[in-house]
PDB file of C-alpha atoms in Angstrom:
ATOM      1  CA  ALA R 252      61.320  38.134  27.199  1.00 48.00           C
ATOM      2  CA  PHE R 253      62.530  38.639  23.840  1.00 47.00           C
ATOM      3  CA  VAL R 254      61.582  42.602  22.938  1.00 46.00           C
ATOM      4  CA  PRO R 255      61.817  42.777  18.998  1.00 47.00           C
ATOM      5  CA  ALA R 256      63.603  46.575  18.708  1.00 48.00           C
ATOM      6  CA  GLN R 257      60.880  48.227  16.556  1.00 45.00           C
ATOM      7  CA  THR R 258      59.128  47.799  19.653  1.00 44.00           C
ATOM      8  CA  ARG R 259      60.873  47.891  21.773  1.00 45.00           C
ATOM      9  CA  SER R 260      61.164  51.694  22.240  1.00 45.00           C
ATOM     10  CA  SER R 261      57.231  51.696  23.073  1.00 52.00           C
ATOM     11  CA  ILE R 262      57.087  49.571  26.115  1.00 64.00           C
ATOM     12  CA  LYS R 263      56.311  51.356  29.157  1.00 76.00           C
ATOM     13  CA  LEU R 264      58.004  51.135  32.756  1.00 81.00           C
ATOM     14  CA  SER R 265      55.057  50.758  35.856  1.00 85.00           C
ATOM     15  CA  PRO R 266      53.288  53.232  37.506  1.00 89.00           C
ATOM     16  CA  GLU R 267      54.945  53.463  40.879  1.00 88.00           C
ATOM     17  CA  LEU R 268      58.218  53.661  39.176  1.00 88.00           C
ATOM     18  CA  GLN R 269      57.567  56.449  35.971  1.00 90.00           C
ATOM     19  CA  LYS R 270      56.018  57.969  39.668  1.00 92.00           C
ATOM     20  CA  ALA R 271      59.453  57.717  40.644  1.00 92.00           C
ATOM     21  CA  VAL R 272      61.357  58.574  37.786  1.00 92.00           C
ATOM     22  CA  ASP R 273      58.823  62.566  37.620  1.00 93.00           C
ATOM     23  CA  GLN R 274      60.001  62.402  41.419  1.00 95.00           C
ATOM     24  CA  GLY R 275      63.373  61.478  42.255  1.00 96.00           C
ATOM     25  CA  ILE R 276      65.268  63.432  39.410  1.00 96.00           C
ATOM     26  CA  GLU R 277      66.067  67.184  40.092  1.00 96.00           C
ATOM     27  CA  VAL R 278      67.148  69.456  37.604  1.00 96.00           C
ATOM     28  CA  VAL R 279      69.981  71.999  38.039  1.00 97.00           C
ATOM     29  CA  SER R 280      71.077  73.689  35.270  1.00 97.00           C
ATOM     30  CA  ALA R 281      71.266  72.603  32.177  1.00 95.00           C
ATOM     31  CA  THR R 282      73.970  70.279  32.395  1.00 97.00           C
ATOM     32  CA  GLU R 283      73.632  69.308  36.266  1.00 98.00           C
ATOM     33  CA  ARG R 284      71.175  66.476  37.945  1.00 97.00           C
ATOM     34  CA  ASN R 285      69.968  65.784  41.372  1.00 97.00           C
ATOM     35  CA  ILE R 286      68.816  61.933  41.418  1.00 96.00           C
ATOM     36  CA  ASP R 287      67.191  60.498  44.727  1.00 95.00           C
ATOM     37  CA  ARG R 288      69.729  57.170  46.132  1.00 93.00           C
ATOM     38  CA  GLY R 289      65.531  55.789  46.719  1.00 93.00           C
ATOM     39  CA  LEU R 290      65.376  56.336  42.346  1.00 92.00           C
ATOM     40  CA  VAL R 291      68.804  54.462  41.955  1.00 89.00           C
ATOM     41  CA  ASP R 292      68.468  51.652  43.548  1.00 89.00           C
ATOM     42  CA  GLN R 293      64.567  51.402  41.911  1.00 88.00           C
ATOM     43  CA  LEU R 294      66.377  51.267  39.275  1.00 85.00           C
ATOM     44  CA  ILE R 295      68.541  49.378  39.322  1.00 83.00           C
ATOM     45  CA  GLU R 296      65.903  46.521  40.328  1.00 85.00           C
ATOM     46  CA  ASN R 297      64.680  47.260  37.270  1.00 82.00           C
ATOM     47  CA  SER R 298      67.500  47.562  34.820  1.00 80.00           C
ATOM     48  CA  SER R 299      65.490  45.820  31.364  1.00 79.00           C
ATOM     49  CA  ASP R 300      62.202  47.858  32.266  1.00 77.00           C
ATOM     50  CA  LEU R 301      63.960  50.821  31.994  1.00 73.00           C
ATOM     51  CA  MET R 302      66.207  49.863  29.037  1.00 73.00           C
ATOM     52  CA  SER R 303      62.605  48.537  27.511  1.00 80.00           C
ATOM     53  CA  GLN R 304      62.603  53.088  27.480  1.00 83.00           C
ATOM     54  CA  ALA R 305      64.837  53.268  24.522  1.00 89.00           C
ATOM     55  CA  ARG R 306      67.421  51.943  21.868  1.00 92.00           C
ATOM     56  CA  ILE R 307      70.882  51.768  23.125  1.00 90.00           C
ATOM     57  CA  LEU R 308      73.607  51.253  20.403  1.00 93.00           C
ATOM     58  CA  PRO R 309      77.190  50.230  19.849  1.00 94.00           C
ATOM     59  CA  TYR R 310      78.098  53.670  18.038  1.00 96.00           C
ATOM     60  CA  GLU R 311      81.716  52.664  16.239  1.00 96.00           C
ATOM     61  CA  ARG R 312      84.334  55.100  13.452  1.00 93.00           C
ATOM     62  CA  ASP R 313      87.275  53.774  12.156  1.00 95.00           C
ATOM     63  CA  GLY R 314      85.985  50.650  12.418  1.00 94.00           C
ATOM     64  CA  GLU R 315      86.547  51.709  16.811  1.00 94.00           C
ATOM     65  CA  VAL R 316      83.340  51.718  19.004  1.00 95.00           C
ATOM     66  CA  GLN R 317      83.351  54.715  20.867  1.00 94.00           C
ATOM     67  CA  GLY R 318      80.511  54.095  22.849  1.00 96.00           C
ATOM     68  CA  PHE R 319      76.403  54.086  22.861  1.00 95.00           C
ATOM     69  CA  LYS R 320      73.878  55.792  20.625  1.00 96.00           C
ATOM     70  CA  LEU R 321      70.620  56.306  21.679  1.00 96.00           C
ATOM     71  CA  TYR R 322      67.736  55.965  19.793  1.00 95.00           C
ATOM     72  CA  GLY R 323      63.868  56.463  20.433  1.00 93.00           C
ATOM     73  CA  ILE R 324      64.027  59.250  23.886  1.00 93.00           C
ATOM     74  CA  ARG R 325      60.779  60.779  24.847  1.00 89.00           C
ATOM     75  CA  ARG R 326      61.040  63.938  27.198  1.00 87.00           C
ATOM     76  CA  ASN R 327      59.321  62.325  30.471  1.00 86.00           C
ATOM     77  CA  SER R 328      61.279  59.159  29.712  1.00 88.00           C
ATOM     78  CA  LEU R 329      64.388  58.813  32.437  1.00 90.00           C
ATOM     79  CA  LEU R 330      67.234  59.430  30.301  1.00 92.00           C
ATOM     80  CA  GLY R 331      64.657  61.782  28.585  1.00 93.00           C
ATOM     81  CA  LYS R 332      64.558  63.685  31.880  1.00 94.00           C
ATOM     82  CA  LEU R 333      68.236  62.582  32.821  1.00 94.00           C
ATOM     83  CA  GLY R 334      69.122  65.121  30.074  1.00 96.00           C
ATOM     84  CA  LEU R 335      69.536  63.060  27.265  1.00 96.00           C
ATOM     85  CA  ARG R 336      68.535  63.020  24.177  1.00 96.00           C
ATOM     86  CA  ASN R 337      68.152  60.547  20.363  1.00 96.00           C
ATOM     87  CA  GLY R 338      70.849  60.514  18.795  1.00 97.00           C
ATOM     88  CA  ASP R 339      73.565  61.435  22.008  1.00 97.00           C
ATOM     89  CA  ILE R 340      76.399  58.861  22.235  1.00 97.00           C
ATOM     90  CA  VAL R 341      77.444  58.589  25.379  1.00 97.00           C
ATOM     91  CA  ASN R 342      80.507  57.550  25.561  1.00 97.00           C
ATOM     92  CA  SER R 343      82.189  57.070  29.038  1.00 96.00           C
ATOM     93  CA  ILE R 344      80.458  57.370  32.377  1.00 94.00           C
ATOM     94  CA  GLY R 345      81.702  57.417  35.928  1.00 93.00           C
ATOM     95  CA  GLY R 346      84.875  57.527  33.762  1.00 94.00           C
ATOM     96  CA  ILE R 347      84.848  54.663  32.366  1.00 95.00           C
ATOM     97  CA  ASP R 348      84.797  54.935  28.412  1.00 96.00           C
ATOM     98  CA  MET R 349      81.761  53.038  26.950  1.00 95.00           C
ATOM     99  CA  THR R 350      83.899  51.089  24.504  1.00 94.00           C
ATOM    100  CA  SER R 351      82.282  47.180  25.394  1.00 90.00           C
ATOM    101  CA  PRO R 352      79.383  45.971  26.638  1.00 85.00           C
ATOM    102  CA  ASP R 353      81.660  44.352  30.202  1.00 90.00           C
ATOM    103  CA  ARG R 354      82.427  48.531  30.293  1.00 91.00           C
ATOM    104  CA  ALA R 355      78.979  49.514  30.374  1.00 86.00           C
ATOM    105  CA  LEU R 356      77.926  46.500  33.546  1.00 86.00           C
ATOM    106  CA  GLU R 357      81.252  48.238  34.925  1.00 89.00           C
ATOM    107  CA  ALA R 358      79.854  51.925  34.926  1.00 88.00           C
ATOM    108  CA  TYR R 359      76.550  50.434  36.004  1.00 84.00           C
ATOM    109  CA  SER R 360      78.403  48.791  38.875  1.00 83.00           C
ATOM    110  CA  LYS R 361      79.250  51.757  39.810  1.00 83.00           C
ATOM    111  CA  LEU R 362      75.907  53.600  40.560  1.00 81.00           C
ATOM    112  CA  ARG R 363      75.475  51.423  43.880  1.00 80.00           C
ATOM    113  CA  ASN R 364      77.583  53.392  45.757  1.00 86.00           C
ATOM    114  CA  SER R 365      78.528  56.226  43.862  1.00 90.00           C
ATOM    115  CA  GLN R 366      77.360  60.262  45.169  1.00 95.00           C
ATOM    116  CA  ASN R 367      78.978  61.822  41.762  1.00 95.00           C
ATOM    117  CA  LEU R 368      78.649  60.417  38.556  1.00 94.00           C
ATOM    118  CA  GLN R 369      79.875  62.377  35.439  1.00 96.00           C
ATOM    119  CA  LEU R 370      78.652  60.631  31.517  1.00 96.00           C
ATOM    120  CA  SER R 371      79.893  62.535  28.269  1.00 97.00           C
ATOM    121  CA  PHE R 372      78.791  62.215  25.184  1.00 98.00           C
ATOM    122  CA  THR R 373      78.411  64.034  22.068  1.00 98.00           C
ATOM    123  CA  ARG R 374      75.620  65.327  21.237  1.00 98.00           C
ATOM    124  CA  ARG R 375      75.997  67.003  16.987  1.00 96.00           C
ATOM    125  CA  GLY R 376      79.809  66.683  16.526  1.00 96.00           C
ATOM    126  CA  ARG R 377      80.463  68.711  20.428  1.00 97.00           C
ATOM    127  CA  ARG R 378      81.482  66.221  23.263  1.00 97.00           C
ATOM    128  CA  GLN R 379      79.442  67.398  26.375  1.00 98.00           C
ATOM    129  CA  SER R 380      78.650  65.995  29.527  1.00 97.00           C
ATOM    130  CA  MET R 381      76.066  66.182  32.481  1.00 97.00           C
ATOM    131  CA  ASP R 382      76.497  65.786  35.944  1.00 97.00           C
ATOM    132  CA  TYR R 383      74.641  63.649  38.631  1.00 96.00           C
ATOM    133  CA  ASN R 384      74.497  64.437  42.855  1.00 97.00           C
ATOM    134  CA  ILE R 385      72.624  60.608  44.078  1.00 95.00           C
ATOM    135  CA  ARG R 386      71.234  61.545  47.269  1.00 93.00           C
TER     136      ARG R 386
END
């Protein structure tokens, strides 16, 4: 079902999925998280619920897509727990530049078999990265 963009960030995850998010992500440091493999599998199955938790828009500079800008992120949401914030621009996931929806799908499909994933993003003009260990 189509949900208008302005109401999308108000959609809540099911209690079961929110509990899995709460229990499945361990903060190792400011730039590293451990993620439970079971949580990753649940997220892959419920990707539309996940995408409804934030607004994700292409970010262009000089006429070229540089990544995806994130809006509407709450601290206890999945993206918040993964260390992302409002206004972050996701530049690459697992070494795949986020220059088109096709590239995003390619990175997304890598999730199922990955044990480690690095996310590169820009926050307030500074390039940063997060490392995720999937166990």
